[in-house]
Amino acid sequence: MRFGVHSQMLVHDLDDDAMWIFERARDWGLDALELHVADPETFPADAVRRASAEHGIAVVLGTALNAHNSTVSDDAEVRAKGRRHLRGCVDIAVRVGAPKICGGLHSANGHFVGRGRTADEWKRSVSALREAGEYAGERGVTLTVEPVSRYSGYFLNTAADAVALVDEVGLPSVGVQLDTFHMNIEESDMAEAIRLAGPRLKHFHAVENNRGIPGTGQVPWVDCFTALSEVGYDDLCVFEFFPVDLPVMARRTHTWRPLATSEEVAVEGRRRLSALL
């Protein structure tokens, strides 16, 4: 098992001046960074590739669709934008040597329409993920779809939802991602949710129930790591925390009080969870 942090624990969006985060991750004893891709056309791919090699920090990519490029939208032009975004992220992954693209790849994150998902939306997501997954698989890249809590999205909320979506897509290049912060809200048994994902589980966010230091809250880490071992997951565990001193992300994630520092989440979280391996 290896440990990493999400780039938005340190910066909001990446540019050439943000490459100091690789040195920070190295100094914190981490193995990888999950880098947020807001726009593939402006992503600093060349700088990322150099910094990754210089500091020995592996990279995976993370992204999220929004209301303007959701692949489940009723608007065909909006859906097309989402498909182009996913394809662009795959191209970036190839350029920087990232084996995975993670996150809200299935629908718009943080966008609500006053109801649950429809059958038509489900079909649109399957179609878009199948197209993107075929493109990714041909290039050695895996896509992982992340169910989020009802407060972050309405389309995909549980591990069972994610398993059903991935199984319908039916490609080895499209897998499940789980996040213990969201699981703490939506799952009745987090370990069983991990077992349900089984071999489909391709990415894992290790996040405390209050987004504080992993191992200091209510997430049943022993049970979760036992289940991870049972399903053969031996890949990245990524910490995801949004400090109040990054105001854009703090507002977006409703973080109004200081829980910890990013360094504490990364260093102490890694120490606590490594002891469970």
mmCIF file of C-alpha atoms in Angstrom:
data_model
loop_
_atom_site.group_PDB
_atom_site.id
_atom_site.type_symbol
_atom_site.label_atom_id
_atom_site.label_comp_id
_atom_site.label_asym_id
_atom_site.label_seq_id
_atom_site.Cartn_x
_atom_site.Cartn_y
_atom_site.Cartn_z
ATOM 1 C CA MET A 1 0.000 0.000 0.000
ATOM 2 C CA ARG A 2 1.215 3.470 -0.898
ATOM 3 C CA PHE A 3 0.029 6.841 0.369
ATOM 4 C CA GLY A 4 -0.582 10.136 -1.372
ATOM 5 C CA VAL A 5 -2.435 13.422 -1.060
ATOM 6 C CA HIS A 6 -4.837 15.314 -3.273
ATOM 7 C CA SER A 7 -3.284 18.412 -4.820
ATOM 8 C CA GLN A 8 -6.135 20.592 -3.541
ATOM 9 C CA MET A 9 -4.859 20.075 -0.032
ATOM 10 C CA LEU A 10 -2.085 22.448 -1.123
ATOM 11 C CA VAL A 11 -3.250 24.534 -4.089
ATOM 12 C CA HIS A 12 -6.561 25.145 -5.787
ATOM 13 C CA ASP A 13 -5.565 24.847 -9.437
ATOM 14 C CA LEU A 14 -2.217 23.759 -10.866
ATOM 15 C CA ASP A 15 0.099 25.924 -12.940
ATOM 16 C CA ASP A 16 3.834 25.977 -13.602
ATOM 17 C CA ASP A 17 4.426 27.834 -10.303
ATOM 18 C CA ALA A 18 2.745 25.129 -8.228
ATOM 19 C CA MET A 19 5.365 22.423 -8.732
ATOM 20 C CA TRP A 20 6.626 22.980 -5.192
ATOM 21 C CA ILE A 21 3.886 20.555 -4.108
ATOM 22 C CA PHE A 22 6.032 17.652 -5.336
ATOM 23 C CA GLU A 23 8.849 18.593 -2.969
ATOM 24 C CA ARG A 24 6.312 19.002 -0.171
ATOM 25 C CA ALA A 25 4.875 15.536 -0.796
ATOM 26 C CA ARG A 26 8.384 14.070 -0.781
ATOM 27 C CA ASP A 27 9.233 15.837 2.474
ATOM 28 C CA TRP A 28 6.069 14.446 4.049
ATOM 29 C CA GLY A 29 7.169 10.912 3.193
ATOM 30 C CA LEU A 30 4.461 10.306 0.619
ATOM 31 C CA ASP A 31 4.571 8.241 -2.539
ATOM 32 C CA ALA A 32 2.174 10.028 -4.857
ATOM 33 C CA LEU A 33 0.040 13.043 -5.673
ATOM 34 C CA GLU A 34 -3.476 13.003 -7.052
ATOM 35 C CA LEU A 35 -3.527 16.049 -9.310
ATOM 36 C CA HIS A 36 -6.747 17.873 -10.060
ATOM 37 C CA VAL A 37 -7.433 18.582 -13.728
ATOM 38 C CA ALA A 38 -9.729 21.577 -14.023
ATOM 39 C CA ASP A 39 -9.134 22.047 -17.755
ATOM 40 C CA PRO A 40 -6.977 19.688 -19.839
ATOM 41 C CA GLU A 41 -6.060 22.540 -22.182
ATOM 42 C CA THR A 42 -4.391 24.567 -19.423
ATOM 43 C CA PHE A 43 -2.992 21.715 -17.323
ATOM 44 C CA PRO A 44 0.815 22.109 -16.896
ATOM 45 C CA ALA A 45 1.637 18.626 -18.173
ATOM 46 C CA ASP A 46 5.281 19.237 -19.059
ATOM 47 C CA ALA A 47 6.068 20.809 -15.682
ATOM 48 C CA VAL A 48 4.275 17.964 -13.883
ATOM 49 C CA ARG A 49 6.218 15.319 -15.768
ATOM 50 C CA ARG A 50 9.532 16.971 -14.886
ATOM 51 C CA ALA A 51 8.650 17.504 -11.227
ATOM 52 C CA SER A 52 7.404 13.942 -10.835
ATOM 53 C CA ALA A 53 10.686 12.576 -12.167
ATOM 54 C CA GLU A 54 12.830 15.010 -10.178
ATOM 55 C CA HIS A 55 11.244 14.250 -6.811
ATOM 56 C CA GLY A 56 10.311 10.608 -7.308
ATOM 57 C CA ILE A 57 6.616 11.232 -6.688
ATOM 58 C CA ALA A 58 4.140 9.241 -8.763
ATOM 59 C CA VAL A 59 1.021 10.923 -10.091
ATOM 60 C CA VAL A 60 -2.575 10.020 -10.743
ATOM 61 C CA LEU A 61 -5.148 12.469 -12.022
ATOM 62 C CA GLY A 62 -8.452 13.517 -10.539
ATOM 63 C CA THR A 63 -11.250 15.491 -12.149
ATOM 64 C CA ALA A 64 -14.951 16.197 -11.820
ATOM 65 C CA LEU A 65 -17.627 17.061 -14.305
ATOM 66 C CA ASN A 66 -19.874 20.042 -13.591
ATOM 67 C CA ALA A 67 -23.190 21.468 -14.755
ATOM 68 C CA HIS A 68 -21.521 22.905 -17.872
ATOM 69 C CA ASN A 69 -20.024 19.617 -19.088
ATOM 70 C CA SER A 70 -22.102 16.904 -17.475
ATOM 71 C CA THR A 71 -22.363 13.763 -19.563
ATOM 72 C CA VAL A 72 -25.868 13.108 -18.181
ATOM 73 C CA SER A 73 -27.315 16.504 -19.135
ATOM 74 C CA ASP A 74 -30.470 16.800 -21.234
ATOM 75 C CA ASP A 75 -28.486 19.174 -23.477
ATOM 76 C CA ALA A 76 -26.525 17.330 -26.173
ATOM 77 C CA GLU A 77 -23.963 20.141 -26.434
ATOM 78 C CA VAL A 78 -23.275 19.972 -22.698
ATOM 79 C CA ARG A 79 -22.871 16.193 -22.917
ATOM 80 C CA ALA A 80 -20.428 16.578 -25.798
ATOM 81 C CA LYS A 81 -18.324 18.960 -23.707
ATOM 82 C CA GLY A 82 -18.168 16.345 -20.976
ATOM 83 C CA ARG A 83 -17.029 13.656 -23.388
ATOM 84 C CA ARG A 84 -14.312 15.977 -24.719
ATOM 85 C CA HIS A 85 -13.221 16.722 -21.160
ATOM 86 C CA LEU A 86 -12.819 13.045 -20.298
ATOM 87 C CA ARG A 87 -10.910 12.391 -23.502
ATOM 88 C CA GLY A 88 -8.675 15.392 -22.792
ATOM 89 C CA CYS A 89 -7.925 14.054 -19.317
ATOM 90 C CA VAL A 90 -6.844 10.743 -20.843
ATOM 91 C CA ASP A 91 -4.466 12.622 -23.150
ATOM 92 C CA ILE A 92 -2.998 14.442 -20.141
ATOM 93 C CA ALA A 93 -2.611 11.151 -18.262
ATOM 94 C CA VAL A 94 -0.575 9.753 -21.149
ATOM 95 C CA ARG A 95 1.628 12.853 -21.226
ATOM 96 C CA VAL A 96 2.435 12.778 -17.503
ATOM 97 C CA GLY A 97 2.557 9.006 -17.067
ATOM 98 C CA ALA A 98 -0.506 8.799 -14.809
ATOM 99 C CA PRO A 99 -2.078 5.321 -14.775
ATOM 100 C CA LYS A 100 -5.460 6.475 -13.420
ATOM 101 C CA ILE A 101 -8.034 9.233 -13.711
ATOM 102 C CA CYS A 102 -10.220 9.361 -10.623
ATOM 103 C CA GLY A 103 -13.275 11.147 -9.290
ATOM 104 C CA GLY A 104 -16.593 12.475 -10.526
ATOM 105 C CA LEU A 105 -16.370 11.086 -14.029
ATOM 106 C CA HIS A 106 -19.979 9.897 -14.106
ATOM 107 C CA SER A 107 -22.031 13.110 -13.739
ATOM 108 C CA ALA A 108 -21.888 16.700 -12.497
ATOM 109 C CA ASN A 109 -20.390 17.128 -9.035
ATOM 110 C CA GLY A 110 -22.186 19.533 -6.709
ATOM 111 C CA HIS A 111 -25.088 20.009 -9.131
ATOM 112 C CA PHE A 112 -28.644 19.205 -8.090
ATOM 113 C CA VAL A 113 -31.951 19.151 -9.959
ATOM 114 C CA GLY A 114 -34.404 18.508 -7.132
ATOM 115 C CA ARG A 115 -34.836 14.774 -7.782
ATOM 116 C CA GLY A 116 -32.945 11.525 -8.042
ATOM 117 C CA ARG A 117 -31.339 10.213 -11.208
ATOM 118 C CA THR A 118 -33.415 9.054 -14.156
ATOM 119 C CA ALA A 119 -33.040 6.014 -16.392
ATOM 120 C CA ASP A 120 -32.092 8.295 -19.289
ATOM 121 C CA GLU A 121 -29.316 9.898 -17.243
ATOM 122 C CA TRP A 122 -28.005 6.467 -16.320
ATOM 123 C CA LYS A 123 -27.880 5.420 -19.982
ATOM 124 C CA ARG A 124 -26.058 8.627 -20.912
ATOM 125 C CA SER A 125 -23.437 8.078 -18.220
ATOM 126 C CA VAL A 126 -22.894 4.469 -19.298
ATOM 127 C CA SER A 127 -22.488 5.552 -22.907
ATOM 128 C CA ALA A 128 -20.017 8.343 -22.095
ATOM 129 C CA LEU A 129 -17.964 6.158 -19.747
ATOM 130 C CA ARG A 130 -17.858 3.351 -22.290
ATOM 131 C CA GLU A 131 -16.552 5.732 -24.935
ATOM 132 C CA ALA A 132 -13.994 7.286 -22.576
ATOM 133 C CA GLY A 133 -13.068 3.895 -21.148
ATOM 134 C CA GLU A 134 -12.330 2.456 -24.569
ATOM 135 C CA TYR A 135 -10.156 5.467 -25.381
ATOM 136 C CA ALA A 136 -8.394 5.177 -22.009
ATOM 137 C CA GLY A 137 -7.904 1.418 -22.197
ATOM 138 C CA GLU A 138 -6.219 1.680 -25.570
ATOM 139 C CA ARG A 139 -3.694 4.004 -23.902
ATOM 140 C CA GLY A 140 -3.122 2.024 -20.713
ATOM 141 C CA VAL A 141 -5.154 4.354 -18.498
ATOM 142 C CA THR A 142 -7.844 3.347 -15.984
ATOM 143 C CA LEU A 143 -10.886 5.457 -15.114
ATOM 144 C CA THR A 144 -12.397 5.197 -11.620
ATOM 145 C CA VAL A 145 -15.888 6.411 -10.764
ATOM 146 C CA GLU A 146 -16.453 7.741 -7.264
ATOM 147 C CA PRO A 147 -19.823 7.604 -5.505
ATOM 148 C CA VAL A 148 -20.319 10.681 -3.336
ATOM 149 C CA SER A 149 -22.722 11.532 -0.546
ATOM 150 C CA ARG A 150 -26.164 13.001 -1.154
ATOM 151 C CA TYR A 151 -24.720 16.406 -0.202
ATOM 152 C CA SER A 152 -22.233 16.327 -3.102
ATOM 153 C CA GLY A 153 -24.341 14.785 -5.854
ATOM 154 C CA TYR A 154 -27.555 12.944 -6.657
ATOM 155 C CA PHE A 155 -26.467 10.549 -9.383
ATOM 156 C CA LEU A 156 -24.108 8.066 -7.684
ATOM 157 C CA ASN A 157 -24.179 7.768 -3.887
ATOM 158 C CA THR A 158 -23.229 4.227 -2.879
ATOM 159 C CA ALA A 159 -20.767 1.473 -3.629
ATOM 160 C CA ALA A 160 -23.680 -0.573 -4.981
ATOM 161 C CA ASP A 161 -24.484 2.248 -7.408
ATOM 162 C CA ALA A 162 -20.870 2.387 -8.568
ATOM 163 C CA VAL A 163 -20.635 -1.382 -8.992
ATOM 164 C CA ALA A 164 -23.821 -1.412 -11.077
ATOM 165 C CA LEU A 165 -22.572 1.437 -13.270
ATOM 166 C CA VAL A 166 -19.139 -0.098 -13.808
ATOM 167 C CA ASP A 167 -20.605 -3.521 -14.532
ATOM 168 C CA GLU A 168 -22.929 -2.040 -17.147
ATOM 169 C CA VAL A 169 -20.045 -0.168 -18.789
ATOM 170 C CA GLY A 170 -18.326 -3.542 -18.914
ATOM 171 C CA LEU A 171 -14.722 -2.509 -19.551
ATOM 172 C CA PRO A 172 -11.605 -3.499 -17.563
ATOM 173 C CA SER A 173 -10.401 0.096 -17.940
ATOM 174 C CA VAL A 174 -13.335 1.465 -15.895
ATOM 175 C CA GLY A 175 -13.357 0.685 -12.189
ATOM 176 C CA VAL A 176 -14.749 1.777 -8.832
ATOM 177 C CA GLN A 177 -13.311 4.363 -6.470
ATOM 178 C CA LEU A 178 -14.384 4.596 -2.838
ATOM 179 C CA ASP A 179 -13.973 7.431 -0.341
ATOM 180 C CA THR A 180 -14.483 6.822 3.375
ATOM 181 C CA PHE A 181 -15.786 10.360 3.979
ATOM 182 C CA HIS A 182 -18.722 9.760 1.657
ATOM 183 C CA MET A 183 -19.063 6.126 2.707
ATOM 184 C CA ASN A 184 -19.437 7.214 6.334
ATOM 185 C CA ILE A 185 -22.637 9.015 5.320
ATOM 186 C CA GLU A 186 -24.155 6.612 2.799
ATOM 187 C CA GLU A 187 -23.039 3.074 3.694
ATOM 188 C CA SER A 188 -24.448 1.023 6.531
ATOM 189 C CA ASP A 189 -21.253 -1.069 6.614
ATOM 190 C CA MET A 190 -18.129 0.370 4.998
ATOM 191 C CA ALA A 191 -16.191 -2.890 5.060
ATOM 192 C CA GLU A 192 -19.037 -4.678 3.281
ATOM 193 C CA ALA A 193 -19.134 -1.895 0.697
ATOM 194 C CA ILE A 194 -15.449 -2.495 0.003
ATOM 195 C CA ARG A 195 -16.086 -6.215 -0.313
ATOM 196 C CA LEU A 196 -18.946 -5.520 -2.695
ATOM 197 C CA ALA A 197 -16.626 -3.506 -4.942
ATOM 198 C CA GLY A 198 -14.150 -6.384 -4.808
ATOM 199 C CA PRO A 199 -11.768 -6.577 -7.765
ATOM 200 C CA ARG A 200 -13.493 -3.572 -9.360
ATOM 201 C CA LEU A 201 -11.917 -1.332 -6.694
ATOM 202 C CA LYS A 202 -9.142 0.596 -8.422
ATOM 203 C CA HIS A 203 -8.694 3.698 -6.238
ATOM 204 C CA PHE A 204 -9.252 4.574 -2.572
ATOM 205 C CA HIS A 205 -9.580 7.852 -0.667
ATOM 206 C CA ALA A 206 -8.709 7.470 3.026
ATOM 207 C CA VAL A 207 -10.593 10.355 4.624
ATOM 208 C CA GLU A 208 -11.790 10.734 8.205
ATOM 209 C CA ASN A 209 -15.510 11.243 8.825
ATOM 210 C CA ASN A 210 -14.944 14.960 9.543
ATOM 211 C CA ARG A 211 -12.082 15.293 7.004
ATOM 212 C CA GLY A 212 -9.639 15.643 9.882
ATOM 213 C CA ILE A 213 -6.600 13.487 10.604
ATOM 214 C CA PRO A 214 -7.285 9.879 9.539
ATOM 215 C CA GLY A 215 -7.384 7.647 12.584
ATOM 216 C CA THR A 216 -8.792 10.270 14.975
ATOM 217 C CA GLY A 217 -12.489 9.998 14.165
ATOM 218 C CA GLN A 218 -15.275 7.510 13.584
ATOM 219 C CA VAL A 219 -14.186 5.671 10.425
ATOM 220 C CA PRO A 220 -13.636 1.964 11.288
ATOM 221 C CA TRP A 221 -10.160 1.842 9.792
ATOM 222 C CA VAL A 222 -9.290 -1.657 11.016
ATOM 223 C CA ASP A 223 -12.409 -3.088 9.385
ATOM 224 C CA CYS A 224 -11.781 -1.103 6.196
ATOM 225 C CA PHE A 225 -8.169 -2.203 5.857
ATOM 226 C CA THR A 226 -9.123 -5.795 6.585
ATOM 227 C CA ALA A 227 -11.646 -5.598 3.750
ATOM 228 C CA LEU A 228 -9.113 -3.932 1.447
ATOM 229 C CA SER A 229 -6.741 -6.813 2.093
ATOM 230 C CA GLU A 230 -9.487 -9.366 1.448
ATOM 231 C CA VAL A 231 -10.305 -7.894 -1.969
ATOM 232 C CA GLY A 232 -6.628 -7.660 -2.868
ATOM 233 C CA TYR A 233 -6.407 -3.867 -3.001
ATOM 234 C CA ASP A 234 -2.743 -2.899 -2.701
ATOM 235 C CA ASP A 235 -2.595 0.429 -4.494
ATOM 236 C CA LEU A 236 -2.846 4.083 -3.491
ATOM 237 C CA CYS A 237 -4.577 5.410 -0.398
ATOM 238 C CA VAL A 238 -5.046 9.135 -0.997
ATOM 239 C CA PHE A 239 -5.761 11.668 1.731
ATOM 240 C CA GLU A 240 -8.238 14.389 0.793
ATOM 241 C CA PHE A 241 -8.527 17.411 3.083
ATOM 242 C CA PHE A 242 -9.441 21.020 2.357
ATOM 243 C CA PRO A 243 -7.873 23.600 4.696
ATOM 244 C CA VAL A 244 -9.610 26.849 5.589
ATOM 245 C CA ASP A 245 -6.628 28.811 4.268
ATOM 246 C CA LEU A 246 -7.507 27.709 0.721
ATOM 247 C CA PRO A 247 -10.763 29.687 0.603
ATOM 248 C CA VAL A 248 -12.059 28.499 -2.771
ATOM 249 C CA MET A 249 -11.969 24.842 -1.774
ATOM 250 C CA ALA A 250 -13.041 25.622 1.777
ATOM 251 C CA ARG A 251 -16.218 27.295 0.526
ATOM 252 C CA ARG A 252 -16.855 24.550 -2.005
ATOM 253 C CA THR A 253 -16.555 21.845 0.660
ATOM 254 C CA HIS A 254 -18.269 23.817 3.453
ATOM 255 C CA THR A 255 -15.163 23.903 5.610
ATOM 256 C CA TRP A 256 -15.672 26.700 8.112
ATOM 257 C CA ARG A 257 -13.417 25.720 10.996
ATOM 258 C CA PRO A 258 -9.793 24.588 11.276
ATOM 259 C CA LEU A 259 -9.678 20.820 11.799
ATOM 260 C CA ALA A 260 -5.959 20.287 11.194
ATOM 261 C CA THR A 261 -3.238 21.291 8.775
ATOM 262 C CA SER A 262 -2.585 19.528 5.499
ATOM 263 C CA GLU A 263 0.761 18.416 6.885
ATOM 264 C CA GLU A 264 -0.876 16.880 9.951
ATOM 265 C CA VAL A 265 -3.393 15.015 7.824
ATOM 266 C CA ALA A 266 -0.647 13.691 5.546
ATOM 267 C CA VAL A 267 2.094 12.879 8.058
ATOM 268 C CA GLU A 268 0.076 11.778 11.075
ATOM 269 C CA GLY A 269 -2.555 10.135 8.911
ATOM 270 C CA ARG A 270 0.086 8.099 7.122
ATOM 271 C CA ARG A 271 1.682 7.098 10.437
ATOM 272 C CA ARG A 272 -1.623 5.963 11.906
ATOM 273 C CA LEU A 273 -2.868 4.063 8.866
ATOM 274 C CA SER A 274 0.490 2.483 8.061
ATOM 275 C CA ALA A 275 0.366 0.852 11.476
ATOM 276 C CA LEU A 276 -2.705 -1.082 10.302
ATOM 277 C CA LEU A 277 -0.973 -2.715 7.360
#
